[in-house]
Short mmCIF file of C-alpha atoms and ligand atoms in Angstrom, two decimals:
data_model
loop_
_atom_site.label_atom_id
_atom_site.label_comp_id
_atom_site.label_asym_id
_atom_site.label_seq_id
_atom_site.Cartn_x
_atom_site.Cartn_y
_atom_site.Cartn_z
CA UNK A 1 111.38 58.82 160.32
CA UNK A 2 111.75 58.62 164.09
CA UNK A 3 109.55 55.99 165.72
CA UNK A 4 106.99 57.06 168.30
CA UNK A 5 108.80 55.23 171.10
CA UNK A 6 112.12 56.93 170.24
CA UNK A 7 110.37 60.29 170.18
CA UNK A 8 108.80 59.61 173.58
CA UNK A 9 112.14 58.52 174.96
CA UNK A 10 113.78 61.71 173.71
CA UNK A 11 110.99 63.78 175.22
CA UNK A 12 111.37 61.97 178.54
CA UNK A 13 115.10 62.70 178.47
CA UNK A 14 114.51 66.35 177.74
CA UNK A 15 112.04 66.47 180.63
CA UNK A 16 114.50 64.71 182.91
CA UNK A 17 117.26 67.12 181.96
CA UNK A 18 114.94 70.06 182.47
CA UNK A 19 113.84 68.67 185.81
CA UNK A 20 117.42 68.20 186.94
CA UNK A 21 118.37 71.69 185.75
CA UNK A 22 115.39 73.19 187.57
CA UNK A 23 116.26 71.38 190.81
CA UNK A 24 119.73 72.95 190.60
CA UNK A 25 118.13 76.37 191.01
CA UNK A 26 116.75 75.44 194.46
CA UNK A 27 119.19 76.40 197.24
CA UNK A 28 121.01 73.38 198.64
CA UNK A 29 120.45 72.52 202.32
CA UNK A 30 123.72 70.65 202.61
CA UNK A 31 125.66 73.60 201.19
CA UNK A 32 123.86 76.22 203.26
CA UNK A 33 124.55 74.29 206.48
CA UNK A 34 127.96 73.01 205.40
CA UNK A 35 129.84 74.73 208.21
CA UNK A 36 127.21 73.84 210.80
CA UNK A 37 126.15 70.19 210.59
CA UNK A 38 125.42 67.44 208.08
CA UNK A 39 121.97 67.42 206.55
CA UNK A 40 120.58 63.93 206.14
CA UNK A 41 117.61 62.08 204.74
CA UNK A 42 116.10 58.62 205.02
CA UNK A 43 116.31 56.58 201.82
CA UNK A 44 114.04 53.82 200.50
CA UNK A 45 114.83 51.13 197.92
CA UNK A 46 113.72 53.11 194.87
CA UNK A 47 116.00 55.96 195.84
CA UNK A 48 118.96 53.74 196.75
CA UNK A 49 118.66 51.95 193.40
CA UNK A 50 118.63 55.31 191.62
CA UNK A 51 115.58 54.32 189.58
CA UNK A 52 114.75 57.96 188.81
CA UNK A 53 117.66 60.21 187.75
CA UNK A 54 115.78 63.36 188.81
CA UNK A 55 115.31 62.04 192.31
CA UNK A 56 118.97 61.04 192.54
CA UNK A 57 120.12 64.47 191.39
CA UNK A 58 117.78 66.06 193.89
CA UNK A 59 119.04 63.94 196.81
CA UNK A 60 122.67 64.49 195.91
CA UNK A 61 122.17 68.24 195.72
CA UNK A 62 120.29 68.56 199.02
CA UNK A 63 121.80 66.00 201.41
CA UNK A 64 125.21 65.15 202.83
CA UNK A 65 124.08 62.19 204.94
CA UNK A 66 121.64 59.31 204.58
CA UNK A 67 120.05 56.65 206.77
CA UNK A 68 118.37 53.58 205.24
CA UNK A 69 114.70 53.82 206.17
CA UNK A 70 114.35 50.04 206.42
CA UNK A 71 116.86 47.87 204.61
CA UNK A 72 119.43 47.49 207.40
CA UNK A 73 116.86 46.46 210.01
CA UNK A 74 117.47 42.93 211.31
CA UNK A 75 114.32 41.46 209.79
CA UNK A 76 115.48 42.40 206.31
CA UNK A 77 119.25 42.09 206.48
CA UNK A 78 119.28 38.92 208.61
CA UNK A 79 116.27 36.84 207.55
CA UNK A 80 117.47 33.41 208.74
CA UNK A 81 119.82 32.04 211.43
CA UNK A 82 122.77 31.91 209.05
CA UNK A 83 121.21 33.85 206.25
CA UNK A 84 122.01 37.47 205.54
CA UNK A 85 120.78 39.62 202.70
CA UNK A 86 123.32 42.36 202.08
CA UNK A 87 122.28 43.30 198.58
CA UNK A 88 120.49 46.58 199.32
CA UNK A 89 122.85 47.65 202.11
CA UNK A 90 125.79 47.12 199.75
CA UNK A 91 124.04 49.29 197.18
CA UNK A 92 123.44 51.96 199.80
CA UNK A 93 127.10 52.01 200.78
CA UNK A 94 128.03 52.32 197.12
CA UNK A 95 125.48 55.14 196.71
CA UNK A 96 127.12 56.97 199.59
CA UNK A 97 130.63 56.45 198.24
CA UNK A 98 129.70 57.56 194.75
CA UNK A 99 127.81 60.68 195.81
CA UNK A 100 129.87 61.66 198.83
CA UNK A 101 127.03 61.07 201.27
CA UNK A 102 127.78 59.79 204.79
CA UNK A 103 125.78 56.68 205.67
CA UNK A 104 124.35 56.06 209.11
CA UNK A 105 123.66 52.34 209.62
CA UNK A 106 120.21 51.91 211.12
CA UNK A 107 120.05 49.87 213.23
CA UNK A 108 121.91 47.00 214.91
CA UNK A 109 119.68 46.36 217.95
CA UNK A 110 115.97 47.16 217.90
CA UNK A 111 113.00 45.32 219.40
CA UNK A 112 110.94 45.98 216.26
CA UNK A 113 111.25 44.52 212.74
CA UNK A 114 113.17 41.53 214.05
CA UNK A 115 113.58 38.46 211.85
CA UNK A 116 110.64 36.09 211.88
CA UNK A 117 112.70 33.21 213.26
CA UNK A 118 113.34 35.07 216.53
CA UNK A 119 109.73 34.56 217.54
CA UNK A 120 110.22 30.86 217.98
CA UNK A 121 113.26 31.29 220.23
CA UNK A 122 112.82 31.16 223.96
CA UNK A 123 116.28 30.42 225.32
CA UNK A 124 118.82 32.85 226.64
CA UNK A 125 121.62 31.04 224.82
CA UNK A 126 119.98 31.33 221.44
CA UNK A 127 119.03 34.98 221.87
CA UNK A 128 122.62 35.72 222.91
CA UNK A 129 123.95 33.86 219.89
CA UNK A 130 121.65 35.78 217.57
CA UNK A 131 122.56 39.10 219.22
CA UNK A 132 126.31 38.47 219.05
CA UNK A 133 126.38 37.04 215.54
CA UNK A 134 124.14 39.77 214.21
CA UNK A 135 126.25 42.63 215.53
CA UNK A 136 129.56 40.97 214.60
CA UNK A 137 128.47 40.14 211.08
CA UNK A 138 126.62 43.31 210.12
CA UNK A 139 128.83 45.82 211.93
CA UNK A 140 131.92 43.92 210.75
CA UNK A 141 130.94 43.96 207.09
CA UNK A 142 130.35 47.70 207.03
CA UNK A 143 133.14 48.81 209.36
CA UNK A 144 134.31 52.20 208.11
CA UNK A 145 132.00 51.86 205.11
CA UNK A 146 129.22 53.38 207.14
CA UNK A 147 130.15 56.60 208.89
CA UNK A 148 128.15 55.62 211.95
CA UNK A 149 125.78 53.12 213.56
CA UNK A 150 122.59 53.49 215.50
CA UNK A 151 123.87 50.66 217.69
CA UNK A 152 120.78 50.49 219.87
CA UNK A 153 117.43 51.99 218.93
CA UNK A 154 114.45 52.79 221.17
CA UNK A 155 115.44 50.80 224.26
CA UNK A 156 113.64 53.11 226.68
CA UNK A 157 110.10 53.53 227.97
CA UNK A 158 108.62 56.99 228.39
CA UNK A 159 109.34 56.95 232.13
CA UNK A 160 113.02 56.29 231.51
CA UNK A 161 113.00 52.62 232.48
CA UNK A 162 114.24 50.01 230.03
CA UNK A 163 111.70 48.69 227.54
CA UNK A 164 110.82 45.05 228.13
CA UNK A 165 112.22 43.89 224.81
CA UNK A 166 113.29 40.38 223.96
CA UNK A 167 116.86 41.53 224.62
CA UNK A 168 116.14 42.86 228.10
CA UNK A 169 114.13 39.76 228.96
CA UNK A 170 116.80 37.27 227.96
CA UNK A 171 120.07 39.18 228.30
CA UNK A 172 119.42 41.41 231.29
CA UNK A 173 119.98 45.13 231.65
CA UNK A 174 123.64 45.08 230.59
CA UNK A 175 122.64 44.23 227.04
CA UNK A 176 122.97 47.82 225.78
CA UNK A 177 126.54 48.16 227.03
CA UNK A 178 127.23 44.73 225.55
CA UNK A 179 125.85 45.82 222.18
CA UNK A 180 128.20 48.80 222.13
CA UNK A 181 131.13 46.60 223.17
CA UNK A 182 130.45 44.20 220.31
CA UNK A 183 129.93 47.06 217.84
CA UNK A 184 133.15 48.72 218.94
CA UNK A 185 135.08 45.50 218.27
CA UNK A 186 133.42 44.76 214.95
CA UNK A 187 133.32 48.31 213.65
CA UNK A 188 136.23 50.28 215.12
CA UNK A 189 136.19 52.77 212.23
CA UNK A 190 132.53 53.82 212.51
CA UNK A 191 130.96 56.11 215.09
CA UNK A 192 128.58 54.54 217.59
CA UNK A 193 125.29 56.11 218.68
CA UNK A 194 122.27 55.49 220.89
CA UNK A 195 119.03 56.56 219.16
CA UNK A 196 115.51 57.10 220.49
CA UNK A 197 112.34 59.17 220.17
CA UNK A 198 111.04 61.45 222.94
CA UNK A 199 114.44 61.26 224.65
CA UNK A 200 114.30 65.04 224.86
CA UNK A 201 111.49 64.61 227.42
CA UNK A 202 112.83 64.91 231.00
CA UNK A 203 112.02 61.42 232.32
CA UNK A 204 113.11 59.58 229.20
CA UNK A 205 116.17 61.82 228.91
CA UNK A 206 117.19 60.88 232.47
CA UNK A 207 116.90 57.20 231.51
CA UNK A 208 118.93 57.85 228.37
CA UNK A 209 121.64 59.61 230.37
CA UNK A 210 121.77 56.67 232.79
CA UNK A 211 122.26 54.29 229.84
CA UNK A 212 125.03 56.46 228.40
CA UNK A 213 126.82 56.80 231.74
CA UNK A 214 126.71 53.05 232.19
CA UNK A 215 128.33 52.50 228.80
CA UNK A 216 130.99 55.09 229.57
CA UNK A 217 131.64 53.65 233.04
CA UNK A 218 132.36 50.29 231.42
CA UNK A 219 134.99 52.00 229.27
CA UNK A 220 133.06 51.22 226.14
CA UNK A 221 132.91 53.71 223.30
CA UNK A 222 129.77 55.73 222.57
CA UNK A 223 130.20 58.74 220.26
CA UNK A 224 126.78 60.27 220.12
CA UNK A 225 123.11 60.30 220.90
CA UNK A 226 120.31 60.63 218.38
CA UNK A 227 117.09 62.41 219.22
CA UNK A 228 114.73 61.23 216.50
CA UNK A 229 112.55 64.33 216.45
CA UNK A 230 109.10 63.07 215.44
CA UNK A 231 107.23 66.14 216.61
CA UNK A 232 103.86 67.87 216.08
CA UNK A 233 103.10 71.22 214.46
CA UNK A 234 102.47 73.94 217.02
CA UNK A 235 103.73 71.74 219.84
CA UNK A 236 107.50 71.65 219.58
CA UNK A 237 109.12 70.98 222.96
CA UNK A 238 111.83 73.60 222.31
CA UNK A 239 112.87 74.02 225.95
CA UNK A 240 113.27 70.28 226.45
CA UNK A 241 115.17 70.00 223.19
CA UNK A 242 117.60 72.72 224.22
CA UNK A 243 118.06 71.25 227.68
CA UNK A 244 118.73 67.85 226.10
CA UNK A 245 121.32 69.22 223.69
CA UNK A 246 123.15 70.72 226.67
CA UNK A 247 122.89 67.68 228.90
CA UNK A 248 123.92 65.15 226.26
CA UNK A 249 126.79 67.32 225.05
CA UNK A 250 127.97 67.67 228.67
CA UNK A 251 128.57 63.90 228.61
CA UNK A 252 131.07 64.46 225.82
CA UNK A 253 128.72 63.18 223.12
CA UNK A 254 127.78 64.47 219.70
CA UNK A 255 124.09 65.28 219.45
CA UNK A 256 122.07 64.44 216.35
CA UNK A 257 118.51 64.90 215.20
CA UNK A 258 118.07 61.69 213.34
CA UNK A 259 114.51 61.27 212.05
CA UNK A 260 113.10 64.75 211.89
CA UNK A 261 109.54 65.38 210.75
CA UNK A 262 106.70 67.57 212.03
CA UNK A 263 103.25 65.98 211.91
CA UNK A 264 100.35 68.21 210.88
CA UNK A 265 97.60 65.55 211.06
CA UNK A 266 95.50 64.78 214.13
CA UNK A 267 96.90 62.24 216.57
CA UNK A 268 95.90 61.41 220.11
CA UNK A 269 99.37 60.49 221.37
CA UNK A 270 103.02 61.59 221.03
CA UNK A 271 106.04 59.65 219.89
CA UNK A 272 106.89 57.10 217.23
CA UNK A 273 106.12 53.67 218.61
CA UNK A 274 105.40 51.78 215.40
CA UNK A 275 103.32 49.27 217.35
CA UNK A 276 100.81 51.96 218.28
CA UNK A 277 97.88 52.53 215.88
CA UNK A 278 94.83 54.78 215.72
CA UNK A 279 91.35 53.96 214.40
CA UNK A 280 90.47 55.97 211.29
CA UNK A 281 87.41 58.20 211.37
CA UNK A 282 85.99 61.05 209.27
CA UNK A 283 88.39 63.57 210.76
CA UNK A 284 91.60 61.57 210.42
CA UNK A 285 92.59 62.72 206.93
CA UNK A 286 91.61 66.41 206.82
CA UNK A 287 94.03 67.68 204.16
CA UNK A 288 93.68 65.06 201.41
CA UNK A 289 93.21 67.77 198.79
CA UNK A 290 95.79 70.25 200.05
CA UNK A 291 97.32 71.87 203.11
CA UNK A 292 95.51 75.01 204.34
CA UNK A 293 97.74 78.06 204.41
CA UNK A 294 97.40 78.47 208.18
CA UNK A 295 98.91 75.01 208.75
CA UNK A 296 101.58 75.59 206.11
CA UNK A 297 102.59 78.77 207.96
CA UNK A 298 102.59 76.98 211.35
CA UNK A 299 104.94 74.39 209.89
CA UNK A 300 107.20 77.18 208.64
CA UNK A 301 107.22 78.87 212.06
CA UNK A 302 108.06 75.56 213.75
CA UNK A 303 110.88 74.63 211.38
CA UNK A 304 112.31 78.12 211.68
CA UNK A 305 112.31 77.97 215.49
CA UNK A 306 113.86 74.53 215.42
CA UNK A 307 116.67 75.41 213.05
CA UNK A 308 117.34 78.61 214.97
CA UNK A 309 117.91 76.44 218.01
CA UNK A 310 120.06 74.00 216.04
CA UNK A 311 122.22 76.85 214.78
CA UNK A 312 122.56 78.27 218.29
CA UNK A 313 124.05 74.92 219.35
CA UNK A 314 125.79 73.99 216.12
CA UNK A 315 129.02 73.30 218.02
CA UNK A 316 127.26 70.39 219.72
CA UNK A 317 125.13 69.12 216.83
CA UNK A 318 126.77 67.02 214.13
CA UNK A 319 123.80 66.04 211.95
CA UNK A 320 120.17 66.86 211.26
CA UNK A 321 118.41 64.12 209.29
CA UNK A 322 114.90 64.36 207.86
CA UNK A 323 112.86 61.14 207.85
CA UNK A 324 112.22 61.14 204.12
CA UNK A 325 113.11 63.19 201.05
CA UNK A 326 109.69 64.71 200.42
CA UNK A 327 106.17 64.65 201.86
CA UNK A 328 105.17 61.81 199.55
CA UNK A 329 107.88 59.52 200.98
CA UNK A 330 106.98 60.03 204.62
CA UNK A 331 106.00 57.09 206.84
CA UNK A 332 103.44 59.49 208.34
CA UNK A 333 101.21 58.93 205.30
CA UNK A 334 100.65 55.43 206.69
CA UNK A 335 101.04 55.70 210.44
CA UNK A 336 99.25 55.57 212.82
CA UNK A 337 96.46 55.47 210.22
CA UNK A 338 96.96 54.04 206.73
CA UNK A 339 96.44 56.09 203.58
CA UNK A 340 96.54 59.63 204.96
CA UNK A 341 98.02 62.67 203.24
CA UNK A 342 100.68 64.16 205.48
CA UNK A 343 102.98 67.15 205.01
CA UNK A 344 105.76 66.81 207.56
CA UNK A 345 108.90 67.71 205.58
CA UNK A 346 110.51 70.67 203.80
CA UNK A 347 109.76 69.51 200.23
CA UNK A 348 106.33 68.79 198.76
CA UNK A 349 105.42 65.72 196.73
CA UNK A 350 107.08 67.21 193.63
CA UNK A 351 110.30 68.07 195.46
CA UNK A 352 109.30 71.72 195.48
CA UNK A 353 110.41 73.79 198.49
CA UNK A 354 107.65 74.64 200.96
CA UNK A 355 107.49 77.90 202.96
CA UNK A 356 109.21 76.01 205.81
CA UNK A 357 112.19 75.40 203.53
CA UNK A 358 112.43 79.11 202.68
CA UNK A 359 112.41 80.00 206.40
CA UNK A 360 115.13 77.46 207.18
CA UNK A 361 117.32 78.65 204.31
CA UNK A 362 116.79 82.30 205.29
CA UNK A 363 118.45 81.57 208.65
CA UNK A 364 121.71 80.85 206.86
CA UNK A 365 121.93 84.24 205.17
O1 9MR B 1 109.85 54.79 208.28
C1 9MR B 1 109.92 53.44 208.67
C2 9MR B 1 108.71 52.69 208.11
O2 9MR B 1 108.82 52.60 206.70
C3 9MR B 1 108.63 51.28 208.70
O3 9MR B 1 107.44 50.66 208.29
C4 9MR B 1 108.68 51.37 210.22
C5 9MR B 1 108.66 50.01 210.88
O4 9MR B 1 109.89 49.41 210.77
O5 9MR B 1 109.86 52.06 210.62
C6 9MR B 1 109.90 53.37 210.19
O6 9MR B 1 111.07 54.02 210.68
C7 9MR B 1 111.16 54.10 212.10
C8 9MR B 1 112.63 54.06 212.46
O7 9MR B 1 113.24 52.93 211.92
C9 9MR B 1 112.81 54.10 213.97
N1 9MR B 1 112.12 55.21 214.56
C10 9MR B 1 110.73 55.39 214.18
C11 9MR B 1 110.63 55.43 212.66
C12 9MR B 1 109.22 55.71 212.24
O8 9MR B 1 108.41 54.66 212.64
#
């Protein structure tokens, strides 16, 4: 007679197979937008390690591009002066190769999630050594293995001036151009991008354009600009987004939406500065037991308007990446308040399509 554990295993397999088969009946974003732009997602460790076959099948069916949500950030990939931890990034590259998914390396230079050892460093020489070695080593290892790099991430303030990061402080305002120069040398076969949030807003956009022009004037390669796209339901800055697509494309760059999500929970500020937090109160987690239909419909209206705009400018847009596979994965469940229930993406916590997904897909018919 079959043991109980064997029977359970068989049942689990049947469920997995059923789950995979069911997911195949959902229209595929990457196929529907195949002629327009890549459709990406952010991936976490569990997904990269393919711990759940249903999730893997789902990702592979829906997405043609992927960005590591955390594992290529300096703090994780470069934990000590001469110590690198490539294990997860290698797995990600292999995941991309195996499943025909283009990987965007995120990110070479960012003021946040830096290695711990950087905090004790207060000399220009040492910061420069870290900066140079980091870019050479990481960009060099994955040259051509990642399709592209977010070479510099979030270097701008809201008013368009340069953020006072450790890099600006010690290396001066040429550091962004220098980062691209180093990346170009180390990774000649990967595309090179500047990435930020709110850089569709006029003042920040002007600062972003100044940065890009400076890189170009130095004869250094920059292939594209990423607008992260952490926006709020009912408050999409569509005019600014369109103007930004036009202005960035006029510089000869590819435009990407790199971390798309639409927040439905209350927040008293805009943007995605991970250092910013909000104090929790009774109103901060209003939809813990489900999303009201009115908000669900608002999300659908917003995503529809956004993708309409993306399709209008598909000749200038090369990729649209969602910041997470489904609502359950989103960083917005824990920021700027921990433990909330957010609904910012196209798939619910069970990978089921939401009304917003249907609206987006309908645009491709
Ligand atoms: O989603 C990421 C979250 O898991 C991390 O805790 C956080 C801090 O490193 O970074 C989040 O991703 C950020 C991305 O790397 C850059 N733009 C803003 C994103 C959301 O904070």
